[in-house]
Amino acid sequence: GTYNHNFFWLEMAPKGTGGSPSAKLAAAIDEAFGSMDEFKAKFEAAGAPGARFGSGWVWLVVAEGNKLAITSTPNQDNPLMEGVEGTPGIPILGCDVWEHAYYLKYQFRRPDYIKAWWDVVNWNQVSAWYEDALGGKAPTADSSSAAAALVGSRAQPEAKGKPAFGFKFNFEAQFGS
């Protein structure tokens, strides 16, 4: 679940700043699904409550033969896991369809949430991950990358004449005797 959520934060950008799919990714989407609109419709259908009952994720993956595929996984599973339900592959786009992702704003309207989510997809990042996936490399989605992306997306006011600085906290839990 940690990988999935970190991946999720990295693949989003503030509304209107995520760009468009690269020409190479757009061509692959057209080849696999017919058009961007057809891709979005199939992706949304895979995330609809009737297709993914309960909690889970919907993914665009680079599957066998470097072909794009849409898949869905239950709970915290993802397409990189051995024996995963659905199509295994390297994820380049994933949408969290757990209720916690959308309930406060959309309540039971998961399809509305997925439609609105397209406005914040960071196609620049997805396109870079697509290039990496073609070479067999899965996205790195550790918590420090996700935190840096989130912090870097906000403009930090600088006080005149004062140096900028930050803190890094490291916590360790020790159990046993």
Short mmCIF file of C-alpha atoms in Angstrom, two decimals:
data_model
loop_
_atom_site.label_atom_id
_atom_site.label_comp_id
_atom_site.label_asym_id
_atom_site.label_seq_id
_atom_site.Cartn_x
_atom_site.Cartn_y
_atom_site.Cartn_z
CA GLY A 1 0.00 0.00 0.00
CA THR A 2 2.84 2.42 0.70
CA TYR A 3 4.24 2.06 -2.81
CA ASN A 4 0.80 2.65 -4.32
CA HIS A 5 0.13 5.82 -2.36
CA ASN A 6 3.58 7.30 -2.93
CA PHE A 7 3.18 6.52 -6.63
CA PHE A 8 -0.24 8.20 -6.56
CA TRP A 9 1.14 11.46 -5.11
CA LEU A 10 3.99 11.54 -7.63
CA GLU A 11 1.70 11.09 -10.62
CA MET A 12 -0.42 14.12 -9.79
CA ALA A 13 0.23 17.82 -10.25
CA PRO A 14 -1.71 20.95 -9.43
CA LYS A 15 -4.65 21.39 -11.78
CA GLY A 16 -3.54 22.66 -15.18
CA THR A 17 0.19 21.93 -14.74
CA GLY A 18 0.47 18.23 -15.61
CA GLY A 19 0.94 18.71 -19.34
CA SER A 20 -0.10 16.15 -21.93
CA PRO A 21 1.11 12.66 -22.75
CA SER A 22 4.33 12.61 -24.76
CA ALA A 23 3.93 11.95 -28.47
CA LYS A 24 5.26 8.41 -27.94
CA LEU A 25 2.84 7.67 -25.08
CA ALA A 26 -0.09 9.25 -26.94
CA ALA A 27 0.65 7.04 -29.96
CA ALA A 28 0.82 3.95 -27.74
CA ILE A 29 -2.52 4.89 -26.12
CA ASP A 30 -4.11 5.35 -29.55
CA GLU A 31 -2.71 2.00 -30.71
CA ALA A 32 -3.89 0.12 -27.62
CA PHE A 33 -7.26 1.78 -27.02
CA GLY A 34 -8.23 3.66 -30.21
CA SER A 35 -7.99 7.20 -28.80
CA MET A 36 -7.36 9.11 -25.58
CA ASP A 37 -11.13 9.41 -25.03
CA GLU A 38 -11.59 5.64 -25.46
CA PHE A 39 -8.67 5.01 -23.10
CA LYS A 40 -10.21 7.26 -20.44
CA ALA A 41 -13.61 5.58 -20.84
CA LYS A 42 -12.07 2.09 -20.44
CA PHE A 43 -9.95 3.21 -17.48
CA GLU A 44 -12.99 4.76 -15.78
CA ALA A 45 -15.03 1.62 -16.44
CA ALA A 46 -12.30 -0.52 -14.84
CA GLY A 47 -12.52 1.66 -11.72
CA ALA A 48 -16.31 1.73 -11.52
CA PRO A 49 -17.88 0.02 -8.49
CA GLY A 50 -19.28 -2.79 -10.65
CA ALA A 51 -15.84 -3.64 -12.04
CA ARG A 52 -13.77 -3.11 -8.88
CA PHE A 53 -16.00 -3.93 -5.96
CA GLY A 54 -14.77 -2.47 -2.70
CA SER A 55 -11.29 -1.07 -2.30
CA GLY A 56 -8.53 -1.17 -4.85
CA TRP A 57 -6.68 0.50 -7.68
CA VAL A 58 -6.97 0.95 -11.43
CA TRP A 59 -3.74 0.96 -13.42
CA LEU A 60 -2.28 1.66 -16.82
CA VAL A 61 0.62 -0.74 -17.19
CA VAL A 62 3.29 -1.60 -19.67
CA ALA A 63 2.65 -5.31 -19.98
CA GLU A 64 4.31 -8.15 -21.85
CA GLY A 65 5.67 -7.10 -25.24
CA ASN A 66 5.75 -3.43 -24.13
CA LYS A 67 2.02 -3.16 -24.80
CA LEU A 68 -0.22 -0.91 -22.75
CA ALA A 69 -3.01 -2.51 -20.73
CA ILE A 70 -5.57 -1.37 -18.18
CA THR A 71 -5.90 -3.52 -15.10
CA SER A 72 -7.40 -3.34 -11.65
CA THR A 73 -6.14 -4.75 -8.37
CA PRO A 74 -7.90 -5.31 -5.06
CA ASN A 75 -6.97 -3.64 -1.80
CA GLN A 76 -3.29 -2.60 -1.68
CA ASP A 77 -2.11 -4.91 -4.48
CA ASN A 78 -0.32 -3.57 -7.54
CA PRO A 79 0.69 -4.97 -10.94
CA LEU A 80 4.33 -5.49 -9.87
CA MET A 81 3.37 -8.15 -7.33
CA GLU A 82 3.92 -11.79 -8.16
CA GLY A 83 0.61 -13.62 -8.63
CA VAL A 84 -1.37 -10.39 -8.79
CA GLU A 85 -5.03 -10.49 -9.80
CA GLY A 86 -5.35 -8.86 -13.21
CA THR A 87 -2.66 -8.05 -15.74
CA PRO A 88 0.88 -7.96 -14.39
CA GLY A 89 3.13 -5.22 -15.67
CA ILE A 90 4.99 -2.05 -14.87
CA PRO A 91 2.56 0.61 -13.65
CA ILE A 92 2.82 4.06 -15.20
CA LEU A 93 -0.54 5.46 -14.01
CA GLY A 94 -2.71 4.42 -11.08
CA CYS A 95 -5.92 5.68 -9.56
CA ASP A 96 -6.79 4.97 -5.95
CA VAL A 97 -10.42 3.80 -5.79
CA TRP A 98 -10.54 3.20 -2.05
CA GLU A 99 -13.34 5.25 -0.52
CA HIS A 100 -10.84 7.30 1.50
CA ALA A 101 -9.60 8.80 -1.78
CA TYR A 102 -12.89 10.36 -2.76
CA TYR A 103 -15.64 9.99 -0.18
CA LEU A 104 -15.49 13.43 1.48
CA LYS A 105 -16.01 15.24 -1.81
CA TYR A 106 -17.78 12.66 -3.99
CA GLN A 107 -19.44 10.35 -1.41
CA PHE A 108 -20.65 7.26 -3.29
CA ARG A 109 -19.96 8.78 -6.74
CA ARG A 110 -16.67 7.06 -7.58
CA PRO A 111 -17.14 7.57 -11.36
CA ASP A 112 -17.35 11.36 -10.83
CA TYR A 113 -14.13 11.24 -8.80
CA ILE A 114 -12.27 9.36 -11.53
CA LYS A 115 -13.49 11.81 -14.20
CA ALA A 116 -12.29 14.77 -12.10
CA TRP A 117 -8.97 13.04 -11.34
CA TRP A 118 -7.87 13.39 -14.98
CA ASP A 119 -7.49 17.15 -14.35
CA VAL A 120 -4.60 16.54 -11.95
CA VAL A 121 -2.73 13.73 -13.74
CA ASN A 122 0.91 14.68 -14.21
CA TRP A 123 1.36 13.47 -17.79
CA ASN A 124 4.96 14.68 -17.76
CA GLN A 125 5.74 12.18 -15.00
CA VAL A 126 3.61 9.42 -16.54
CA SER A 127 5.39 9.90 -19.88
CA ALA A 128 8.80 9.64 -18.18
CA TRP A 129 7.69 6.46 -16.41
CA TYR A 130 6.49 5.09 -19.75
CA GLU A 131 9.96 5.57 -21.25
CA ASP A 132 11.53 3.84 -18.24
CA ALA A 133 9.00 0.98 -18.38
CA LEU A 134 9.84 0.32 -22.03
CA GLY A 135 13.36 -0.39 -20.77
CA GLY A 136 12.04 -2.66 -18.01
CA LYS A 137 12.40 -0.15 -15.14
CA ALA A 138 9.56 0.29 -12.67
CA PRO A 139 8.93 3.69 -11.08
CA THR A 140 10.62 4.40 -7.78
CA ALA A 141 7.99 5.57 -5.37
CA ASP A 142 9.56 5.85 -1.96
CA SER A 143 8.23 8.21 0.67
CA SER A 144 11.12 10.67 0.38
CA SER A 145 10.44 11.11 -3.37
CA ALA A 146 6.74 11.63 -2.72
CA ALA A 147 7.40 14.11 0.09
CA ALA A 148 9.88 16.05 -2.04
CA ALA A 149 7.38 16.22 -4.89
CA LEU A 150 4.65 17.50 -2.59
CA VAL A 151 6.86 20.07 -0.91
CA GLY A 152 8.37 21.15 -4.23
CA SER A 153 4.92 21.76 -5.69
CA ARG A 154 4.23 24.58 -3.24
CA ALA A 155 5.89 27.95 -3.56
CA GLN A 156 7.71 28.70 -0.34
CA PRO A 157 7.82 32.36 0.67
CA GLU A 158 11.33 33.58 1.36
CA ALA A 159 11.98 36.13 4.04
CA LYS A 160 14.26 38.90 2.78
CA GLY A 161 17.73 38.66 4.21
CA LYS A 162 17.07 35.39 6.02
CA PRO A 163 18.60 32.09 4.90
CA ALA A 164 16.29 29.27 3.90
CA PHE A 165 16.59 26.07 5.87
CA GLY A 166 14.66 22.90 6.54
CA PHE A 167 14.52 20.04 9.00
CA LYS A 168 14.65 16.31 8.45
CA PHE A 169 13.34 14.06 11.18
CA ASN A 170 14.27 10.42 11.46
CA PHE A 171 12.31 8.16 13.78
CA GLU A 172 13.11 4.59 14.72
CA ALA A 173 11.03 2.25 16.79
CA GLN A 174 12.72 -0.48 18.78
CA PHE A 175 10.78 -3.46 20.07
CA GLY A 176 11.75 -6.28 22.33
CA SER A 177 14.25 -6.43 25.13
#
